[in-house]
């Protein structure tokens, strides 16, 4: 930002009206991209920030992208198609494309609640820097697979300030008590490695505590759900269960089922439909006036 500059009274004698006319107005802000911005000490706690031209702290709302990868792999680079879509259709929005600390078995680095809290760190940093960045801290979240699960959990449980205005859930797991997960021979071991039990009360049912379908409440944000009817990684029943929970709590939502699996084999018409519905959610729940 360029500060207001006026002539010194010791150099030129002017009237107040003349001084006002001589003041320089701030130049319009240009589009800016900041890559690998740190929001913590871990090397994976980084995000890319895309700031639009002519932004302001009174109108420039923010879209947060959260990648998938089974909580143990993946990278923000996989969300590039969503960046391109937003820039084309919603050029007045800021975009945050974030990484989070991936879970590992050796040494043990749990996913939950660490990854939920990583989202919170990003949101809180952006809120604290809203004037410097010239953004309005109202957020929409777009998550794929594990990233959709994290986005839903963040909104349903951790967004105490109601800063999230909608969530796009693309093939996100929502119910770890479903037999698809719970009857897997490795499920209990995976759960013990994924959950930091010290961060939950004694006696917690960790499968339920980390399942978005059991966390839906009347304050939850609107959700756009997209699932495949032959998904080998996340059963369609998880989408159906979340649809029912949102309906029971009176949460506006849209549930779309495509023919195919985990999104990578959806047809061109389905991808175009998904893009249009995401744009519709942005226009309805995160409109930049």
mmCIF file of N, CA and C in Angstrom, residues 17-153:
data_model
loop_
_atom_site.group_PDB
_atom_site.id
_atom_site.type_symbol
_atom_site.label_atom_id
_atom_site.label_comp_id
_atom_site.label_asym_id
_atom_site.label_seq_id
_atom_site.Cartn_x
_atom_site.Cartn_y
_atom_site.Cartn_z
ATOM 1 N N UNK A 17 -8.254 22.820 1.484
ATOM 2 C CA UNK A 17 -8.832 22.245 0.277
ATOM 3 C C UNK A 17 -7.737 21.911 -0.728
ATOM 4 N N UNK A 18 -6.743 22.821 -0.855
ATOM 5 C CA UNK A 18 -5.646 22.574 -1.767
ATOM 6 C C UNK A 18 -4.833 21.362 -1.322
ATOM 7 N N UNK A 19 -4.637 21.223 0.005
ATOM 8 C CA UNK A 19 -3.895 20.072 0.518
ATOM 9 C C UNK A 19 -4.597 18.772 0.148
ATOM 10 N N UNK A 20 -5.940 18.757 0.268
ATOM 11 C CA UNK A 20 -6.686 17.558 -0.083
ATOM 12 C C UNK A 20 -6.479 17.200 -1.543
ATOM 13 N N UNK A 21 -6.461 18.210 -2.407
ATOM 14 C CA UNK A 21 -6.304 17.953 -3.824
ATOM 15 C C UNK A 21 -4.918 17.420 -4.162
ATOM 16 N N UNK A 22 -3.918 17.797 -3.316
ATOM 17 C CA UNK A 22 -2.558 17.388 -3.601
ATOM 18 C C UNK A 22 -2.212 16.017 -3.019
ATOM 19 N N UNK A 23 -3.100 15.474 -2.195
ATOM 20 C CA UNK A 23 -2.842 14.163 -1.633
ATOM 21 C C UNK A 23 -2.886 13.097 -2.720
ATOM 22 N N UNK A 24 -1.938 12.171 -2.675
ATOM 23 C CA UNK A 24 -1.920 11.082 -3.631
ATOM 24 C C UNK A 24 -2.859 9.965 -3.171
ATOM 25 N N UNK A 25 -3.629 9.433 -4.088
ATOM 26 C CA UNK A 25 -4.522 8.326 -3.776
ATOM 27 C C UNK A 25 -3.763 7.000 -3.894
ATOM 28 N N UNK A 26 -4.122 6.007 -3.075
ATOM 29 C CA UNK A 26 -3.452 4.709 -3.173
ATOM 30 C C UNK A 26 -3.630 4.103 -4.564
ATOM 31 N N UNK A 27 -2.586 3.514 -5.070
ATOM 32 C CA UNK A 27 -2.683 2.834 -6.351
ATOM 33 C C UNK A 27 -3.484 1.546 -6.192
ATOM 34 N N UNK A 28 -4.242 1.148 -7.224
ATOM 35 C CA UNK A 28 -4.964 -0.135 -7.145
ATOM 36 C C UNK A 28 -3.986 -1.288 -6.928
ATOM 37 N N UNK A 29 -4.399 -2.251 -6.110
ATOM 38 C CA UNK A 29 -3.547 -3.401 -5.844
ATOM 39 C C UNK A 29 -3.521 -4.328 -7.056
ATOM 40 N N UNK A 30 -2.361 -4.848 -7.367
ATOM 41 C CA UNK A 30 -2.220 -5.781 -8.478
ATOM 42 C C UNK A 30 -2.368 -7.212 -7.977
ATOM 43 N N UNK A 31 -2.663 -8.134 -8.891
ATOM 44 C CA UNK A 31 -2.740 -9.547 -8.536
ATOM 45 C C UNK A 31 -1.375 -10.026 -8.045
ATOM 46 N N UNK A 32 -1.393 -10.810 -6.970
ATOM 47 C CA UNK A 32 -0.151 -11.256 -6.339
ATOM 48 C C UNK A 32 -0.244 -12.735 -5.984
ATOM 49 N N UNK A 33 0.838 -13.466 -6.230
ATOM 50 C CA UNK A 33 0.915 -14.869 -5.834
ATOM 51 C C UNK A 33 2.065 -15.045 -4.844
ATOM 52 N N UNK A 34 1.751 -15.634 -3.696
ATOM 53 C CA UNK A 34 2.765 -15.932 -2.680
ATOM 54 C C UNK A 34 2.829 -17.448 -2.528
ATOM 55 N N UNK A 35 3.995 -18.037 -2.759
ATOM 56 C CA UNK A 35 4.106 -19.489 -2.717
ATOM 57 C C UNK A 35 4.846 -19.954 -1.466
ATOM 58 N N UNK A 36 4.440 -21.123 -0.977
ATOM 59 C CA UNK A 36 5.068 -21.770 0.182
ATOM 60 C C UNK A 36 5.178 -20.838 1.384
ATOM 61 N N UNK A 37 4.067 -20.196 1.693
ATOM 62 C CA UNK A 37 3.999 -19.346 2.886
ATOM 63 C C UNK A 37 3.938 -20.259 4.114
ATOM 64 N N UNK A 38 4.822 -20.059 5.067
ATOM 65 C CA UNK A 38 4.854 -20.903 6.262
ATOM 66 C C UNK A 38 3.774 -20.472 7.248
ATOM 67 N N UNK A 39 3.065 -21.460 7.816
ATOM 68 C CA UNK A 39 2.112 -21.160 8.883
ATOM 69 C C UNK A 39 2.453 -21.944 10.150
ATOM 70 N N UNK A 40 3.627 -22.562 10.164
ATOM 71 C CA UNK A 40 4.113 -23.310 11.319
ATOM 72 C C UNK A 40 5.568 -23.665 11.099
ATOM 73 N N UNK A 41 6.135 -24.438 12.022
ATOM 74 C CA UNK A 41 7.542 -24.777 11.971
ATOM 75 C C UNK A 41 7.837 -25.996 11.101
ATOM 76 N N UNK A 42 6.852 -26.877 10.907
ATOM 77 C CA UNK A 42 7.070 -28.084 10.124
ATOM 78 C C UNK A 42 7.209 -27.721 8.644
ATOM 79 N N UNK A 43 8.109 -28.362 7.914
ATOM 80 C CA UNK A 43 8.297 -28.028 6.502
ATOM 81 C C UNK A 43 7.061 -28.253 5.634
ATOM 82 N N UNK A 44 6.125 -29.097 6.093
ATOM 83 C CA UNK A 44 4.900 -29.302 5.317
ATOM 84 C C UNK A 44 3.816 -28.273 5.633
ATOM 85 N N UNK A 45 4.034 -27.456 6.624
ATOM 86 C CA UNK A 45 3.037 -26.433 6.977
ATOM 87 C C UNK A 45 3.256 -25.202 6.099
ATOM 88 N N UNK A 46 2.817 -25.338 4.853
ATOM 89 C CA UNK A 46 2.987 -24.281 3.853
ATOM 90 C C UNK A 46 1.697 -24.142 3.052
ATOM 91 N N UNK A 47 1.464 -22.950 2.530
ATOM 92 C CA UNK A 47 0.359 -22.767 1.588
ATOM 93 C C UNK A 47 0.759 -21.773 0.509
ATOM 94 N N UNK A 48 0.066 -21.865 -0.615
ATOM 95 C CA UNK A 48 0.190 -20.876 -1.677
ATOM 96 C C UNK A 48 -1.023 -19.958 -1.595
ATOM 97 N N UNK A 49 -0.798 -18.676 -1.822
ATOM 98 C CA UNK A 49 -1.860 -17.681 -1.704
ATOM 99 C C UNK A 49 -1.949 -16.891 -3.000
ATOM 100 N N UNK A 50 -3.141 -16.861 -3.572
ATOM 101 C CA UNK A 50 -3.400 -16.135 -4.811
ATOM 102 C C UNK A 50 -4.332 -14.973 -4.491
ATOM 103 N N UNK A 51 -3.796 -13.769 -4.581
ATOM 104 C CA UNK A 51 -4.557 -12.571 -4.244
ATOM 105 C C UNK A 51 -4.967 -11.849 -5.529
ATOM 106 N N UNK A 52 -6.246 -11.530 -5.684
ATOM 107 C CA UNK A 52 -6.696 -10.894 -6.924
ATOM 108 C C UNK A 52 -6.352 -9.405 -6.964
ATOM 109 N N UNK A 53 -6.390 -8.854 -8.149
ATOM 110 C CA UNK A 53 -6.205 -7.419 -8.305
ATOM 111 C C UNK A 53 -7.393 -6.673 -7.687
ATOM 112 N N UNK A 54 -7.128 -5.436 -7.280
ATOM 113 C CA UNK A 54 -8.185 -4.548 -6.751
ATOM 114 C C UNK A 54 -8.898 -5.148 -5.547
ATOM 115 N N UNK A 55 -8.184 -5.924 -4.767
ATOM 116 C CA UNK A 55 -8.782 -6.541 -3.585
ATOM 117 C C UNK A 55 -8.937 -5.513 -2.464
ATOM 118 N N UNK A 56 -9.773 -5.877 -1.491
ATOM 119 C CA UNK A 56 -9.950 -5.008 -0.323
ATOM 120 C C UNK A 56 -10.417 -5.845 0.850
ATOM 121 N N UNK A 57 -10.208 -5.334 2.044
ATOM 122 C CA UNK A 57 -10.597 -6.057 3.257
ATOM 123 C C UNK A 57 -12.096 -6.008 3.501
ATOM 124 N N UNK A 58 -12.831 -5.335 2.636
ATOM 125 C CA UNK A 58 -14.284 -5.261 2.799
ATOM 126 C C UNK A 58 -15.043 -6.154 1.828
ATOM 127 N N UNK A 59 -14.321 -6.782 0.854
ATOM 128 C CA UNK A 59 -15.060 -7.561 -0.144
ATOM 129 C C UNK A 59 -14.360 -8.823 -0.639
ATOM 130 N N UNK A 60 -13.054 -8.958 -0.449
ATOM 131 C CA UNK A 60 -12.323 -10.066 -1.074
ATOM 132 C C UNK A 60 -12.351 -11.307 -0.189
ATOM 133 N N UNK A 61 -13.288 -12.197 -0.473
ATOM 134 C CA UNK A 61 -13.450 -13.419 0.317
ATOM 135 C C UNK A 61 -12.499 -14.506 -0.192
ATOM 136 N N UNK A 62 -12.395 -15.588 0.579
ATOM 137 C CA UNK A 62 -11.284 -16.529 0.386
ATOM 138 C C UNK A 62 -11.792 -17.961 0.209
ATOM 139 N N UNK A 63 -11.236 -18.651 -0.790
ATOM 140 C CA UNK A 63 -11.504 -20.068 -1.011
ATOM 141 C C UNK A 63 -10.283 -20.882 -0.605
ATOM 142 N N UNK A 64 -10.496 -21.889 0.238
ATOM 143 C CA UNK A 64 -9.412 -22.721 0.759
ATOM 144 C C UNK A 64 -9.495 -24.098 0.117
ATOM 145 N N UNK A 65 -8.388 -24.539 -0.475
ATOM 146 C CA UNK A 65 -8.319 -25.841 -1.134
ATOM 147 C C UNK A 65 -7.531 -26.821 -0.262
ATOM 148 N N UNK A 66 -8.083 -28.033 -0.080
ATOM 149 C CA UNK A 66 -7.453 -29.043 0.777
ATOM 150 C C UNK A 66 -7.338 -30.343 -0.009
ATOM 151 N N UNK A 67 -6.122 -30.767 -0.275
ATOM 152 C CA UNK A 67 -5.872 -31.932 -1.126
ATOM 153 C C UNK A 67 -6.151 -33.247 -0.406
ATOM 154 N N UNK A 68 -6.269 -34.304 -1.206
ATOM 155 C CA UNK A 68 -6.446 -35.650 -0.674
ATOM 156 C C UNK A 68 -5.141 -36.426 -0.654
ATOM 157 N N UNK A 69 -5.266 -37.735 -0.380
ATOM 158 C CA UNK A 69 -4.081 -38.587 -0.319
ATOM 159 C C UNK A 69 -4.096 -39.543 0.850
ATOM 160 N N UNK A 70 -5.279 -39.846 1.375
ATOM 161 C CA UNK A 70 -5.377 -40.821 2.462
ATOM 162 C C UNK A 70 -4.730 -40.390 3.755
ATOM 163 N N UNK A 71 -4.557 -39.079 3.960
ATOM 164 C CA UNK A 71 -3.966 -38.483 5.171
ATOM 165 C C UNK A 71 -2.467 -38.759 5.315
ATOM 166 N N UNK A 72 -1.900 -39.573 4.398
ATOM 167 C CA UNK A 72 -0.496 -39.949 4.529
ATOM 168 C C UNK A 72 0.349 -39.503 3.338
ATOM 169 N N UNK A 73 -0.298 -39.002 2.288
ATOM 170 C CA UNK A 73 0.432 -38.561 1.113
ATOM 171 C C UNK A 73 -0.372 -37.473 0.408
ATOM 172 N N UNK A 74 0.123 -37.023 -0.747
ATOM 173 C CA UNK A 74 -0.559 -35.978 -1.496
ATOM 174 C C UNK A 74 0.111 -34.634 -1.317
ATOM 175 N N UNK A 75 -0.289 -33.694 -2.167
ATOM 176 C CA UNK A 75 0.332 -32.371 -2.161
ATOM 177 C C UNK A 75 -0.637 -31.370 -2.761
ATOM 178 N N UNK A 76 -0.470 -30.119 -2.370
ATOM 179 C CA UNK A 76 -1.334 -29.049 -2.853
ATOM 180 C C UNK A 76 -1.301 -28.886 -4.370
ATOM 181 N N UNK A 77 -0.249 -29.341 -5.012
ATOM 182 C CA UNK A 77 -0.158 -29.213 -6.467
ATOM 183 C C UNK A 77 -1.295 -29.940 -7.179
ATOM 184 N N UNK A 78 -1.874 -30.959 -6.533
ATOM 185 C CA UNK A 78 -2.965 -31.707 -7.161
ATOM 186 C C UNK A 78 -4.242 -30.883 -7.289
ATOM 187 N N UNK A 79 -4.316 -29.753 -6.614
ATOM 188 C CA UNK A 79 -5.513 -28.912 -6.630
ATOM 189 C C UNK A 79 -5.453 -27.818 -7.704
ATOM 190 N N UNK A 80 -4.433 -27.864 -8.555
ATOM 191 C CA UNK A 80 -4.271 -26.842 -9.598
ATOM 192 C C UNK A 80 -5.514 -26.666 -10.476
ATOM 193 N N UNK A 81 -6.211 -27.744 -10.881
ATOM 194 C CA UNK A 81 -7.411 -27.527 -11.703
ATOM 195 C C UNK A 81 -8.463 -26.647 -11.030
ATOM 196 N N UNK A 82 -8.568 -26.716 -9.714
ATOM 197 C CA UNK A 82 -9.529 -25.871 -9.009
ATOM 198 C C UNK A 82 -9.066 -24.419 -9.000
ATOM 199 N N UNK A 83 -7.758 -24.206 -8.918
ATOM 200 C CA UNK A 83 -7.223 -22.847 -8.994
ATOM 201 C C UNK A 83 -7.571 -22.235 -10.339
ATOM 202 N N UNK A 84 -7.361 -22.993 -11.393
ATOM 203 C CA UNK A 84 -7.670 -22.501 -12.735
ATOM 204 C C UNK A 84 -9.158 -22.186 -12.872
ATOM 205 N N UNK A 85 -9.999 -23.052 -12.339
ATOM 206 C CA UNK A 85 -11.449 -22.847 -12.410
ATOM 207 C C UNK A 85 -11.853 -21.573 -11.682
ATOM 208 N N UNK A 86 -11.335 -21.385 -10.483
ATOM 209 C CA UNK A 86 -11.703 -20.214 -9.685
ATOM 210 C C UNK A 86 -11.210 -18.932 -10.349
ATOM 211 N N UNK A 87 -9.988 -18.936 -10.827
ATOM 212 C CA UNK A 87 -9.462 -17.733 -11.480
ATOM 213 C C UNK A 87 -10.300 -17.347 -12.695
ATOM 214 N N UNK A 88 -10.775 -18.350 -13.422
ATOM 215 C CA UNK A 88 -11.569 -18.081 -14.619
ATOM 216 C C UNK A 88 -12.968 -17.595 -14.277
ATOM 217 N N UNK A 89 -13.626 -18.247 -13.325
ATOM 218 C CA UNK A 89 -15.041 -17.957 -13.069
ATOM 219 C C UNK A 89 -15.265 -17.002 -11.895
ATOM 220 N N UNK A 90 -14.295 -16.929 -10.983
ATOM 221 C CA UNK A 90 -14.467 -16.113 -9.777
ATOM 222 C C UNK A 90 -13.192 -15.309 -9.517
ATOM 223 N N UNK A 91 -12.851 -14.420 -10.437
ATOM 224 C CA UNK A 91 -11.550 -13.737 -10.371
ATOM 225 C C UNK A 91 -11.401 -12.761 -9.212
ATOM 226 N N UNK A 92 -12.488 -12.447 -8.514
ATOM 227 C CA UNK A 92 -12.397 -11.504 -7.393
ATOM 228 C C UNK A 92 -12.155 -12.199 -6.053
ATOM 229 N N UNK A 93 -12.074 -13.509 -6.054
ATOM 230 C CA UNK A 93 -11.802 -14.245 -4.817
ATOM 231 C C UNK A 93 -10.310 -14.479 -4.632
ATOM 232 N N UNK A 94 -9.892 -14.483 -3.373
ATOM 233 C CA UNK A 94 -8.552 -14.958 -3.040
ATOM 234 C C UNK A 94 -8.611 -16.480 -2.917
ATOM 235 N N UNK A 95 -7.468 -17.132 -3.158
ATOM 236 C CA UNK A 95 -7.387 -18.591 -3.099
ATOM 237 C C UNK A 95 -6.227 -18.984 -2.195
ATOM 238 N N UNK A 96 -6.474 -19.923 -1.290
ATOM 239 C CA UNK A 96 -5.426 -20.511 -0.464
ATOM 240 C C UNK A 96 -5.365 -21.997 -0.791
ATOM 241 N N UNK A 97 -4.201 -22.465 -1.201
ATOM 242 C CA UNK A 97 -4.002 -23.882 -1.514
ATOM 243 C C UNK A 97 -2.994 -24.428 -0.515
ATOM 244 N N UNK A 98 -3.470 -25.244 0.422
ATOM 245 C CA UNK A 98 -2.655 -25.580 1.586
ATOM 246 C C UNK A 98 -2.163 -27.026 1.594
ATOM 247 N N UNK A 99 -0.975 -27.199 2.148
ATOM 248 C CA UNK A 99 -0.492 -28.498 2.592
ATOM 249 C C UNK A 99 -0.723 -28.621 4.089
ATOM 250 N N UNK A 100 -0.658 -29.840 4.596
ATOM 251 C CA UNK A 100 -0.765 -30.096 6.027
ATOM 252 C C UNK A 100 0.233 -31.190 6.367
ATOM 253 N N UNK A 101 0.505 -31.372 7.639
ATOM 254 C CA UNK A 101 1.496 -32.369 8.060
ATOM 255 C C UNK A 101 0.905 -33.760 7.861
ATOM 256 N N UNK A 102 1.530 -34.541 7.005
ATOM 257 C CA UNK A 102 1.045 -35.878 6.690
ATOM 258 C C UNK A 102 1.350 -36.854 7.821
ATOM 259 N N UNK A 103 0.443 -37.800 8.020
ATOM 260 C CA UNK A 103 0.630 -38.816 9.049
ATOM 261 C C UNK A 103 1.691 -39.822 8.607
ATOM 262 N N UNK A 104 2.470 -40.305 9.577
ATOM 263 C CA UNK A 104 3.476 -41.334 9.302
ATOM 264 C C UNK A 104 3.457 -42.362 10.430
ATOM 265 N N UNK A 105 3.756 -43.642 10.104
ATOM 266 C CA UNK A 105 3.775 -44.679 11.151
ATOM 267 C C UNK A 105 5.072 -44.698 11.942
ATOM 268 N N UNK A 106 6.204 -44.369 11.298
ATOM 269 C CA UNK A 106 7.509 -44.373 11.966
ATOM 270 C C UNK A 106 8.316 -43.176 11.482
ATOM 271 N N UNK A 107 8.610 -42.207 12.346
ATOM 272 C CA UNK A 107 8.052 -42.081 13.701
ATOM 273 C C UNK A 107 6.551 -41.804 13.625
ATOM 274 N N UNK A 108 5.853 -42.095 14.690
ATOM 275 C CA UNK A 108 4.402 -41.926 14.681
ATOM 276 C C UNK A 108 4.048 -40.439 14.663
ATOM 277 N N UNK A 109 3.413 -40.031 13.583
ATOM 278 C CA UNK A 109 2.862 -38.675 13.467
ATOM 279 C C UNK A 109 1.376 -38.838 13.165
ATOM 280 N N UNK A 110 0.504 -38.645 14.156
ATOM 281 C CA UNK A 110 -0.928 -38.880 13.938
ATOM 282 C C UNK A 110 -1.543 -37.851 12.990
ATOM 283 N N UNK A 111 -2.622 -38.265 12.351
ATOM 284 C CA UNK A 111 -3.366 -37.359 11.489
ATOM 285 C C UNK A 111 -4.349 -36.507 12.279
ATOM 286 N N UNK A 112 -4.995 -37.125 13.272
ATOM 287 C CA UNK A 112 -6.105 -36.443 13.970
ATOM 288 C C UNK A 112 -5.771 -36.215 15.437
ATOM 289 N N UNK A 113 -5.998 -35.043 15.981
ATOM 290 C CA UNK A 113 -6.613 -33.889 15.328
ATOM 291 C C UNK A 113 -5.620 -32.966 14.626
ATOM 292 N N UNK A 114 -4.363 -33.383 14.465
ATOM 293 C CA UNK A 114 -3.336 -32.486 13.940
ATOM 294 C C UNK A 114 -3.732 -31.828 12.627
ATOM 295 N N UNK A 115 -4.279 -32.616 11.712
ATOM 296 C CA UNK A 115 -4.599 -32.059 10.395
ATOM 297 C C UNK A 115 -5.792 -31.111 10.456
ATOM 298 N N UNK A 116 -6.740 -31.367 11.362
ATOM 299 C CA UNK A 116 -7.821 -30.400 11.564
ATOM 300 C C UNK A 116 -7.242 -29.078 12.082
ATOM 301 N N UNK A 117 -6.296 -29.204 13.000
ATOM 302 C CA UNK A 117 -5.709 -28.009 13.612
ATOM 303 C C UNK A 117 -4.801 -27.259 12.638
ATOM 304 N N UNK A 118 -4.231 -27.964 11.668
ATOM 305 C CA UNK A 118 -3.466 -27.266 10.634
ATOM 306 C C UNK A 118 -4.365 -26.323 9.840
ATOM 307 N N UNK A 119 -5.569 -26.784 9.522
ATOM 308 C CA UNK A 119 -6.513 -25.890 8.842
ATOM 309 C C UNK A 119 -6.799 -24.678 9.715
ATOM 310 N N UNK A 120 -6.978 -24.915 11.004
ATOM 311 C CA UNK A 120 -7.249 -23.806 11.916
ATOM 312 C C UNK A 120 -6.088 -22.813 11.941
ATOM 313 N N UNK A 121 -4.861 -23.304 11.895
ATOM 314 C CA UNK A 121 -3.698 -22.411 11.880
ATOM 315 C C UNK A 121 -3.704 -21.525 10.627
ATOM 316 N N UNK A 122 -4.051 -22.122 9.505
ATOM 317 C CA UNK A 122 -4.113 -21.342 8.263
ATOM 318 C C UNK A 122 -5.185 -20.263 8.364
ATOM 319 N N UNK A 123 -6.362 -20.651 8.822
ATOM 320 C CA UNK A 123 -7.464 -19.687 8.935
ATOM 321 C C UNK A 123 -7.098 -18.559 9.890
ATOM 322 N N UNK A 124 -6.543 -18.898 11.044
ATOM 323 C CA UNK A 124 -6.208 -17.878 12.029
ATOM 324 C C UNK A 124 -5.116 -16.937 11.513
ATOM 325 N N UNK A 125 -4.165 -17.465 10.768
ATOM 326 C CA UNK A 125 -3.109 -16.615 10.206
ATOM 327 C C UNK A 125 -3.700 -15.626 9.197
ATOM 328 N N UNK A 126 -4.601 -16.101 8.372
ATOM 329 C CA UNK A 126 -5.216 -15.224 7.380
ATOM 330 C C UNK A 126 -6.087 -14.166 8.041
ATOM 331 N N UNK A 127 -6.796 -14.545 9.088
ATOM 332 C CA UNK A 127 -7.606 -13.575 9.826
ATOM 333 C C UNK A 127 -6.708 -12.496 10.429
ATOM 334 N N UNK A 128 -5.590 -12.905 11.025
ATOM 335 C CA UNK A 128 -4.680 -11.945 11.653
ATOM 336 C C UNK A 128 -4.050 -10.998 10.631
ATOM 337 N N UNK A 129 -3.916 -11.463 9.386
ATOM 338 C CA UNK A 129 -3.243 -10.665 8.366
ATOM 339 C C UNK A 129 -4.217 -10.040 7.366
ATOM 340 N N UNK A 130 -5.488 -9.954 7.730
ATOM 341 C CA UNK A 130 -6.499 -9.513 6.777
ATOM 342 C C UNK A 130 -6.249 -8.102 6.249
ATOM 343 N N UNK A 131 -5.756 -7.199 7.088
ATOM 344 C CA UNK A 131 -5.514 -5.834 6.617
ATOM 345 C C UNK A 131 -4.278 -5.767 5.731
ATOM 346 N N UNK A 132 -3.219 -6.464 6.124
ATOM 347 C CA UNK A 132 -2.006 -6.465 5.304
ATOM 348 C C UNK A 132 -2.260 -7.107 3.948
ATOM 349 N N UNK A 133 -3.069 -8.173 3.921
ATOM 350 C CA UNK A 133 -3.366 -8.866 2.672
ATOM 351 C C UNK A 133 -4.516 -8.238 1.913
ATOM 352 N N UNK A 134 -5.326 -7.438 2.614
ATOM 353 C CA UNK A 134 -6.540 -6.859 2.050
ATOM 354 C C UNK A 134 -7.502 -7.956 1.592
ATOM 355 N N UNK A 135 -7.902 -8.784 2.580
ATOM 356 C CA UNK A 135 -8.902 -9.823 2.355
ATOM 357 C C UNK A 135 -9.974 -9.724 3.429
ATOM 358 N N UNK A 136 -11.154 -10.199 3.100
ATOM 359 C CA UNK A 136 -12.250 -10.303 4.053
ATOM 360 C C UNK A 136 -12.280 -11.745 4.547
ATOM 361 N N UNK A 137 -12.058 -11.993 5.834
ATOM 362 C CA UNK A 137 -11.917 -13.373 6.323
ATOM 363 C C UNK A 137 -13.240 -14.125 6.433
ATOM 364 N N UNK A 138 -13.854 -14.359 5.283
ATOM 365 C CA UNK A 138 -14.977 -15.278 5.141
ATOM 366 C C UNK A 138 -14.530 -16.322 4.130
ATOM 367 N N UNK A 139 -14.740 -17.606 4.455
ATOM 368 C CA UNK A 139 -14.090 -18.675 3.718
ATOM 369 C C UNK A 139 -15.079 -19.702 3.180
ATOM 370 N N UNK A 140 -14.762 -20.228 2.006
ATOM 371 C CA UNK A 140 -15.372 -21.446 1.498
ATOM 372 C C UNK A 140 -14.279 -22.484 1.376
ATOM 373 N N UNK A 141 -14.611 -23.763 1.583
ATOM 374 C CA UNK A 141 -13.617 -24.828 1.537
ATOM 375 C C UNK A 141 -13.959 -25.826 0.442
ATOM 376 N N UNK A 142 -12.939 -26.233 -0.311
ATOM 377 C CA UNK A 142 -13.097 -27.250 -1.339
ATOM 378 C C UNK A 142 -12.083 -28.348 -1.044
ATOM 379 N N UNK A 143 -12.575 -29.552 -0.728
ATOM 380 C CA UNK A 143 -11.684 -30.656 -0.384
ATOM 381 C C UNK A 143 -11.964 -31.876 -1.224
ATOM 382 N N UNK A 144 -10.906 -32.629 -1.515
ATOM 383 C CA UNK A 144 -11.051 -33.871 -2.266
ATOM 384 C C UNK A 144 -10.601 -35.039 -1.397
ATOM 385 N N UNK A 145 -11.410 -36.103 -1.368
ATOM 386 C CA UNK A 145 -11.076 -37.337 -0.647
ATOM 387 C C UNK A 145 -10.732 -37.039 0.819
ATOM 388 N N UNK A 146 -9.525 -37.369 1.270
ATOM 389 C CA UNK A 146 -9.151 -37.073 2.655
ATOM 390 C C UNK A 146 -9.267 -35.580 2.951
ATOM 391 N N UNK A 147 -8.977 -34.743 1.953
ATOM 392 C CA UNK A 147 -9.105 -33.301 2.143
ATOM 393 C C UNK A 147 -10.541 -32.865 2.356
ATOM 394 N N UNK A 148 -11.487 -33.592 1.743
ATOM 395 C CA UNK A 148 -12.901 -33.312 1.991
ATOM 396 C C UNK A 148 -13.278 -33.692 3.417
ATOM 397 N N UNK A 149 -12.777 -34.854 3.873
ATOM 398 C CA UNK A 149 -13.004 -35.264 5.262
ATOM 399 C C UNK A 149 -12.485 -34.213 6.230
ATOM 400 N N UNK A 150 -11.266 -33.722 6.001
ATOM 401 C CA UNK A 150 -10.683 -32.707 6.882
ATOM 402 C C UNK A 150 -11.500 -31.418 6.854
ATOM 403 N N UNK A 151 -11.957 -31.036 5.678
ATOM 404 C CA UNK A 151 -12.737 -29.799 5.546
ATOM 405 C C UNK A 151 -14.060 -29.899 6.289
ATOM 406 N N UNK A 152 -14.742 -31.035 6.150
ATOM 407 C CA UNK A 152 -16.004 -31.236 6.855
ATOM 408 C C UNK A 152 -15.799 -31.221 8.360
ATOM 409 N N UNK A 153 -14.791 -31.932 8.833
ATOM 410 C CA UNK A 153 -14.524 -31.961 10.265
ATOM 411 C C UNK A 153 -14.182 -30.572 10.794
#
